[in-house]
Amino acid sequence: MPVTAPDEPYYCSQQINIPPNLPDILKQFTKAAIRTQPKDVLAWSAAYFRAMAKGETPPVKQRLEMPVATQKTDSGLTPGLLKVLNKQLGPKKVITLSVIEEKWTDLALPKEQFDDLVRIGSFGGDTEWNKFFALAASHLGENITDAMKTVCEILTADPEGGPARIPFPLFKDLYQYLAQIDGEISQAHINEVFSYLQYYVNKQDGYVQPRNFLSSECPKLGGGM
């Protein structure tokens, strides 16, 4: 029979108070960890409980994510992780770059990738989240069309697997921004894309969806023939 050391306090079951909601908290935490599959479990766990304590959105994926064929192998970022960041930061519209970096680090995403986005977008101080978000989306695919498809799929209010509609003004703002970053897409071509899509937007209550700009009849978002 084990003997308790003289200087070691002894507790009986009546003295140990387990909060009644602790089992549910741990259950939800475990489910969140399984869905998110964090690279650094300890750092992610700290970020998770810190967010919960502050009443903020924790860094949790909605479901387990499998790699997609269009994802760059050296990315680190995934559509699921970008969706987590947007859920945390999107409602704030404009946010300091240091807060974006904090949430980025919480997900153990590569620092060099964050630095690249900051450099390319010339971000600093107060940052428009949607622009940082759109630029990050462009790192998930091969071209601007892939980027805008990802933008629609994450920003839409439609259920997953639905048409992924977003308001046309939002689409125009983010496409225009990415086209300017690209530097090789003329304003005339951008206007041609907008003009083509307007026909569908008028029939879709002011919304645009990926199938509209993925159509072979739509001018290519990346320019060219």
mmCIF file of C-alpha atoms in Angstrom:
data_model
loop_
_atom_site.group_PDB
_atom_site.id
_atom_site.type_symbol
_atom_site.label_atom_id
_atom_site.label_comp_id
_atom_site.label_asym_id
_atom_site.label_seq_id
_atom_site.Cartn_x
_atom_site.Cartn_y
_atom_site.Cartn_z
ATOM 1 C CA MET A 1 0.000 0.000 0.000
ATOM 2 C CA PRO A 2 1.549 3.356 -1.015
ATOM 3 C CA VAL A 3 2.498 5.644 1.825
ATOM 4 C CA THR A 4 1.928 9.394 1.575
ATOM 5 C CA ALA A 5 5.008 11.498 2.286
ATOM 6 C CA PRO A 6 4.759 13.497 5.547
ATOM 7 C CA ASP A 7 4.957 16.854 3.749
ATOM 8 C CA GLU A 8 2.508 15.863 0.999
ATOM 9 C CA PRO A 9 -1.061 17.089 1.596
ATOM 10 C CA TYR A 10 -3.766 14.466 1.626
ATOM 11 C CA TYR A 11 -7.131 15.119 0.036
ATOM 12 C CA CYS A 12 -10.303 13.112 0.356
ATOM 13 C CA SER A 13 -12.913 12.972 -2.389
ATOM 14 C CA GLN A 14 -15.115 15.472 -0.559
ATOM 15 C CA GLN A 15 -12.355 18.091 -0.723
ATOM 16 C CA ILE A 16 -11.751 17.822 -4.468
ATOM 17 C CA ASN A 17 -14.213 20.102 -6.233
ATOM 18 C CA ILE A 18 -14.575 19.293 -9.929
ATOM 19 C CA PRO A 19 -16.539 21.979 -11.819
ATOM 20 C CA PRO A 20 -19.682 20.354 -13.239
ATOM 21 C CA ASN A 21 -19.014 21.727 -16.731
ATOM 22 C CA LEU A 22 -15.388 20.550 -16.888
ATOM 23 C CA PRO A 23 -16.142 17.229 -18.638
ATOM 24 C CA ASP A 24 -18.089 19.044 -21.372
ATOM 25 C CA ILE A 25 -15.312 21.652 -21.774
ATOM 26 C CA LEU A 26 -12.719 18.910 -22.215
ATOM 27 C CA LYS A 27 -14.999 17.009 -24.593
ATOM 28 C CA GLN A 28 -15.460 20.078 -26.807
ATOM 29 C CA PHE A 29 -11.725 20.808 -26.649
ATOM 30 C CA THR A 30 -10.898 17.262 -27.768
ATOM 31 C CA LYS A 31 -13.334 17.456 -30.682
ATOM 32 C CA ALA A 32 -11.882 20.823 -31.703
ATOM 33 C CA ALA A 33 -8.330 19.462 -31.613
ATOM 34 C CA ILE A 34 -9.292 16.457 -33.752
ATOM 35 C CA ARG A 35 -10.981 18.671 -36.359
ATOM 36 C CA THR A 36 -8.200 21.259 -36.442
ATOM 37 C CA GLN A 37 -5.187 18.899 -36.298
ATOM 38 C CA PRO A 38 -2.847 21.662 -35.001
ATOM 39 C CA LYS A 39 0.848 21.384 -35.825
ATOM 40 C CA ASP A 40 1.832 22.648 -32.376
ATOM 41 C CA VAL A 41 -0.684 21.165 -29.942
ATOM 42 C CA LEU A 42 0.577 23.049 -26.876
ATOM 43 C CA ALA A 43 0.603 26.465 -28.569
ATOM 44 C CA TRP A 44 -2.784 25.831 -30.136
ATOM 45 C CA SER A 45 -4.242 24.647 -26.815
ATOM 46 C CA ALA A 46 -3.068 27.841 -25.125
ATOM 47 C CA ALA A 47 -4.640 29.918 -27.910
ATOM 48 C CA TYR A 48 -7.861 27.895 -27.695
ATOM 49 C CA PHE A 49 -8.385 28.377 -23.967
ATOM 50 C CA ARG A 50 -7.218 32.003 -24.113
ATOM 51 C CA ALA A 51 -9.890 32.731 -26.711
ATOM 52 C CA MET A 52 -12.533 30.867 -24.711
ATOM 53 C CA ALA A 53 -11.639 32.798 -21.549
ATOM 54 C CA LYS A 54 -11.974 36.112 -23.413
ATOM 55 C CA GLY A 55 -15.239 35.128 -25.079
ATOM 56 C CA GLU A 56 -13.580 35.238 -28.508
ATOM 57 C CA THR A 57 -13.834 32.833 -31.439
ATOM 58 C CA PRO A 58 -11.314 30.010 -30.873
ATOM 59 C CA PRO A 59 -8.972 28.808 -33.665
ATOM 60 C CA VAL A 60 -11.075 25.778 -34.607
ATOM 61 C CA LYS A 61 -11.889 24.255 -37.996
ATOM 62 C CA GLN A 62 -15.511 23.322 -38.631
ATOM 63 C CA ARG A 63 -14.482 19.858 -39.794
ATOM 64 C CA LEU A 64 -11.440 17.692 -40.481
ATOM 65 C CA GLU A 65 -9.777 18.945 -43.658
ATOM 66 C CA MET A 66 -8.171 16.849 -46.364
ATOM 67 C CA PRO A 67 -5.499 18.334 -48.700
ATOM 68 C CA VAL A 68 -6.834 19.620 -52.018
ATOM 69 C CA ALA A 69 -5.184 19.108 -55.389
ATOM 70 C CA THR A 70 -4.775 22.826 -56.097
ATOM 71 C CA GLN A 71 -3.042 23.578 -52.793
ATOM 72 C CA LYS A 72 0.608 24.558 -53.100
ATOM 73 C CA THR A 73 2.751 21.969 -51.330
ATOM 74 C CA ASP A 74 4.824 24.617 -49.562
ATOM 75 C CA SER A 75 1.836 26.671 -48.458
ATOM 76 C CA GLY A 76 1.245 25.805 -44.806
ATOM 77 C CA LEU A 77 -2.011 27.701 -45.129
ATOM 78 C CA THR A 78 -5.124 25.737 -46.142
ATOM 79 C CA PRO A 79 -8.682 26.799 -47.039
ATOM 80 C CA GLY A 80 -9.833 25.461 -43.670
ATOM 81 C CA LEU A 81 -7.248 27.466 -41.727
ATOM 82 C CA LEU A 82 -7.993 30.599 -43.748
ATOM 83 C CA LYS A 83 -11.649 30.097 -42.896
ATOM 84 C CA VAL A 84 -10.703 29.909 -39.207
ATOM 85 C CA LEU A 85 -8.803 33.200 -39.491
ATOM 86 C CA ASN A 86 -11.710 34.842 -41.297
ATOM 87 C CA LYS A 87 -14.147 33.667 -38.651
ATOM 88 C CA GLN A 88 -11.930 35.218 -35.975
ATOM 89 C CA LEU A 89 -10.978 38.437 -37.761
ATOM 90 C CA GLY A 90 -13.590 39.045 -40.476
ATOM 91 C CA PRO A 91 -16.183 40.739 -38.246
ATOM 92 C CA LYS A 92 -13.629 43.402 -37.261
ATOM 93 C CA LYS A 93 -13.161 44.690 -40.865
ATOM 94 C CA VAL A 94 -10.054 46.751 -39.977
ATOM 95 C CA ILE A 95 -7.554 45.313 -37.518
ATOM 96 C CA THR A 96 -3.971 45.889 -36.473
ATOM 97 C CA LEU A 97 -1.373 43.791 -38.239
ATOM 98 C CA SER A 98 -0.038 42.576 -34.888
ATOM 99 C CA VAL A 99 -3.395 40.938 -34.080
ATOM 100 C CA ILE A 100 -3.437 39.194 -37.467
ATOM 101 C CA GLU A 101 0.075 37.932 -36.789
ATOM 102 C CA GLU A 102 -0.982 36.674 -33.347
ATOM 103 C CA LYS A 103 -3.865 34.639 -34.792
ATOM 104 C CA TRP A 104 -1.587 33.419 -37.597
ATOM 105 C CA THR A 105 0.993 32.252 -35.057
ATOM 106 C CA ASP A 106 -1.682 30.549 -32.943
ATOM 107 C CA LEU A 107 -2.296 28.217 -35.901
ATOM 108 C CA ALA A 108 1.454 27.514 -36.245
ATOM 109 C CA LEU A 109 1.463 28.887 -39.790
ATOM 110 C CA PRO A 110 4.856 29.743 -41.337
ATOM 111 C CA LYS A 111 6.247 33.125 -40.281
ATOM 112 C CA GLU A 112 7.940 33.542 -43.659
ATOM 113 C CA GLN A 113 4.596 33.155 -45.423
ATOM 114 C CA PHE A 114 3.054 35.848 -43.227
ATOM 115 C CA ASP A 115 6.018 38.122 -43.948
ATOM 116 C CA ASP A 116 5.606 37.516 -47.701
ATOM 117 C CA LEU A 117 1.941 38.537 -47.548
ATOM 118 C CA VAL A 118 2.812 41.669 -45.577
ATOM 119 C CA ARG A 119 5.513 42.582 -48.084
ATOM 120 C CA ILE A 120 3.429 41.922 -51.201
ATOM 121 C CA GLY A 121 0.404 43.759 -49.818
ATOM 122 C CA SER A 122 2.457 46.534 -48.182
ATOM 123 C CA PHE A 123 0.449 46.010 -45.007
ATOM 124 C CA GLY A 124 1.262 47.808 -41.790
ATOM 125 C CA GLY A 125 -0.519 49.176 -38.729
ATOM 126 C CA ASP A 126 -4.278 49.127 -39.267
ATOM 127 C CA THR A 127 -5.044 46.607 -42.010
ATOM 128 C CA GLU A 128 -8.186 45.928 -44.031
ATOM 129 C CA TRP A 129 -8.832 42.290 -43.229
ATOM 130 C CA ASN A 130 -10.601 41.535 -46.522
ATOM 131 C CA LYS A 131 -7.524 42.575 -48.505
ATOM 132 C CA PHE A 132 -5.163 40.500 -46.367
ATOM 133 C CA PHE A 133 -7.660 37.638 -46.644
ATOM 134 C CA ALA A 134 -7.877 37.885 -50.447
ATOM 135 C CA LEU A 135 -4.102 37.967 -50.814
ATOM 136 C CA ALA A 136 -3.806 34.921 -48.548
ATOM 137 C CA ALA A 137 -6.415 33.140 -50.694
ATOM 138 C CA SER A 138 -4.243 33.779 -53.745
ATOM 139 C CA HIS A 139 -1.521 31.638 -52.135
ATOM 140 C CA LEU A 140 -3.819 28.607 -52.103
ATOM 141 C CA GLY A 141 -4.186 28.145 -55.849
ATOM 142 C CA GLU A 142 -2.455 28.541 -59.169
ATOM 143 C CA ASN A 143 -4.077 31.757 -60.366
ATOM 144 C CA ILE A 144 -6.468 34.600 -59.608
ATOM 145 C CA THR A 145 -9.456 32.492 -60.673
ATOM 146 C CA ASP A 146 -8.614 29.901 -58.014
ATOM 147 C CA ALA A 147 -8.222 32.735 -55.511
ATOM 148 C CA MET A 148 -11.644 34.234 -56.239
ATOM 149 C CA LYS A 149 -13.269 30.810 -56.084
ATOM 150 C CA THR A 150 -11.744 30.324 -52.617
ATOM 151 C CA VAL A 151 -12.881 33.822 -51.622
ATOM 152 C CA CYS A 152 -16.454 32.984 -52.612
ATOM 153 C CA GLU A 153 -16.437 29.608 -50.861
ATOM 154 C CA ILE A 154 -15.220 31.107 -47.574
ATOM 155 C CA LEU A 155 -17.141 34.396 -47.522
ATOM 156 C CA THR A 156 -20.479 33.010 -48.692
ATOM 157 C CA ALA A 157 -23.451 32.666 -46.378
ATOM 158 C CA ASP A 158 -24.607 29.661 -48.411
ATOM 159 C CA PRO A 159 -24.222 26.202 -46.845
ATOM 160 C CA GLU A 160 -21.180 24.159 -47.843
ATOM 161 C CA GLY A 161 -21.719 22.607 -51.251
ATOM 162 C CA GLY A 162 -24.128 25.401 -52.220
ATOM 163 C CA PRO A 163 -23.659 28.018 -54.944
ATOM 164 C CA ALA A 164 -21.152 30.024 -52.816
ATOM 165 C CA ARG A 165 -22.691 33.397 -53.649
ATOM 166 C CA ILE A 166 -21.237 36.677 -52.409
ATOM 167 C CA PRO A 167 -22.407 40.265 -53.008
ATOM 168 C CA PHE A 168 -21.136 41.588 -56.338
ATOM 169 C CA PRO A 169 -19.655 44.788 -54.803
ATOM 170 C CA LEU A 170 -17.519 42.615 -52.504
ATOM 171 C CA PHE A 171 -16.398 40.458 -55.431
ATOM 172 C CA LYS A 172 -15.516 43.548 -57.471
ATOM 173 C CA ASP A 173 -13.525 45.088 -54.633
ATOM 174 C CA LEU A 174 -11.426 41.969 -53.984
ATOM 175 C CA TYR A 175 -10.937 41.038 -57.646
ATOM 176 C CA GLN A 176 -9.877 44.599 -58.442
ATOM 177 C CA TYR A 177 -7.419 44.470 -55.541
ATOM 178 C CA LEU A 178 -5.857 41.154 -56.594
ATOM 179 C CA ALA A 179 -5.686 42.313 -60.211
ATOM 180 C CA GLN A 180 -3.783 45.412 -59.115
ATOM 181 C CA ILE A 181 -1.394 43.288 -57.053
ATOM 182 C CA ASP A 182 -0.892 41.064 -60.108
ATOM 183 C CA GLY A 183 0.065 44.117 -62.148
ATOM 184 C CA GLU A 184 -0.536 42.522 -65.543
ATOM 185 C CA ILE A 185 -4.319 42.731 -65.779
ATOM 186 C CA SER A 186 -5.508 45.910 -67.465
ATOM 187 C CA GLN A 187 -8.367 48.017 -66.154
ATOM 188 C CA ALA A 188 -10.074 47.524 -69.509
ATOM 189 C CA HIS A 189 -10.025 43.755 -68.984
ATOM 190 C CA ILE A 190 -11.260 44.116 -65.395
ATOM 191 C CA ASN A 191 -14.185 46.202 -66.664
ATOM 192 C CA GLU A 192 -14.889 43.555 -69.312
ATOM 193 C CA VAL A 193 -15.132 40.891 -66.598
ATOM 194 C CA PHE A 194 -17.477 43.075 -64.555
ATOM 195 C CA SER A 195 -19.625 43.817 -67.587
ATOM 196 C CA TYR A 196 -19.976 40.112 -68.405
ATOM 197 C CA LEU A 197 -20.855 39.144 -64.828
ATOM 198 C CA GLN A 198 -23.385 41.955 -64.413
ATOM 199 C CA TYR A 199 -25.886 40.021 -66.548
ATOM 200 C CA TYR A 200 -25.895 37.146 -64.048
ATOM 201 C CA VAL A 201 -25.767 39.460 -61.044
ATOM 202 C CA ASN A 202 -28.981 41.143 -62.201
ATOM 203 C CA LYS A 203 -30.690 37.740 -62.243
ATOM 204 C CA GLN A 204 -29.226 36.652 -58.883
ATOM 205 C CA ASP A 205 -30.385 39.503 -56.634
ATOM 206 C CA GLY A 206 -27.026 41.263 -56.689
ATOM 207 C CA TYR A 207 -24.896 38.179 -56.048
ATOM 208 C CA VAL A 208 -22.178 36.474 -58.060
ATOM 209 C CA GLN A 209 -21.086 32.842 -57.751
ATOM 210 C CA PRO A 210 -18.101 30.811 -58.998
ATOM 211 C CA ARG A 211 -19.957 29.089 -61.815
ATOM 212 C CA ASN A 212 -20.533 32.527 -63.378
ATOM 213 C CA PHE A 213 -16.837 33.356 -63.754
ATOM 214 C CA LEU A 214 -15.780 29.746 -64.319
ATOM 215 C CA SER A 215 -17.916 29.652 -67.461
ATOM 216 C CA SER A 216 -15.925 29.294 -70.681
ATOM 217 C CA GLU A 217 -17.783 32.345 -72.000
ATOM 218 C CA CYS A 218 -16.555 34.607 -69.200
ATOM 219 C CA PRO A 219 -13.401 36.650 -69.906
ATOM 220 C CA LYS A 220 -10.559 34.983 -68.006
ATOM 221 C CA LEU A 221 -10.051 36.642 -64.637
ATOM 222 C CA GLY A 222 -6.302 36.489 -65.138
ATOM 223 C CA GLY A 223 -6.434 38.316 -68.460
ATOM 224 C CA GLY A 224 -5.308 36.948 -71.805
ATOM 225 C CA MET A 225 -7.336 34.808 -74.169
#
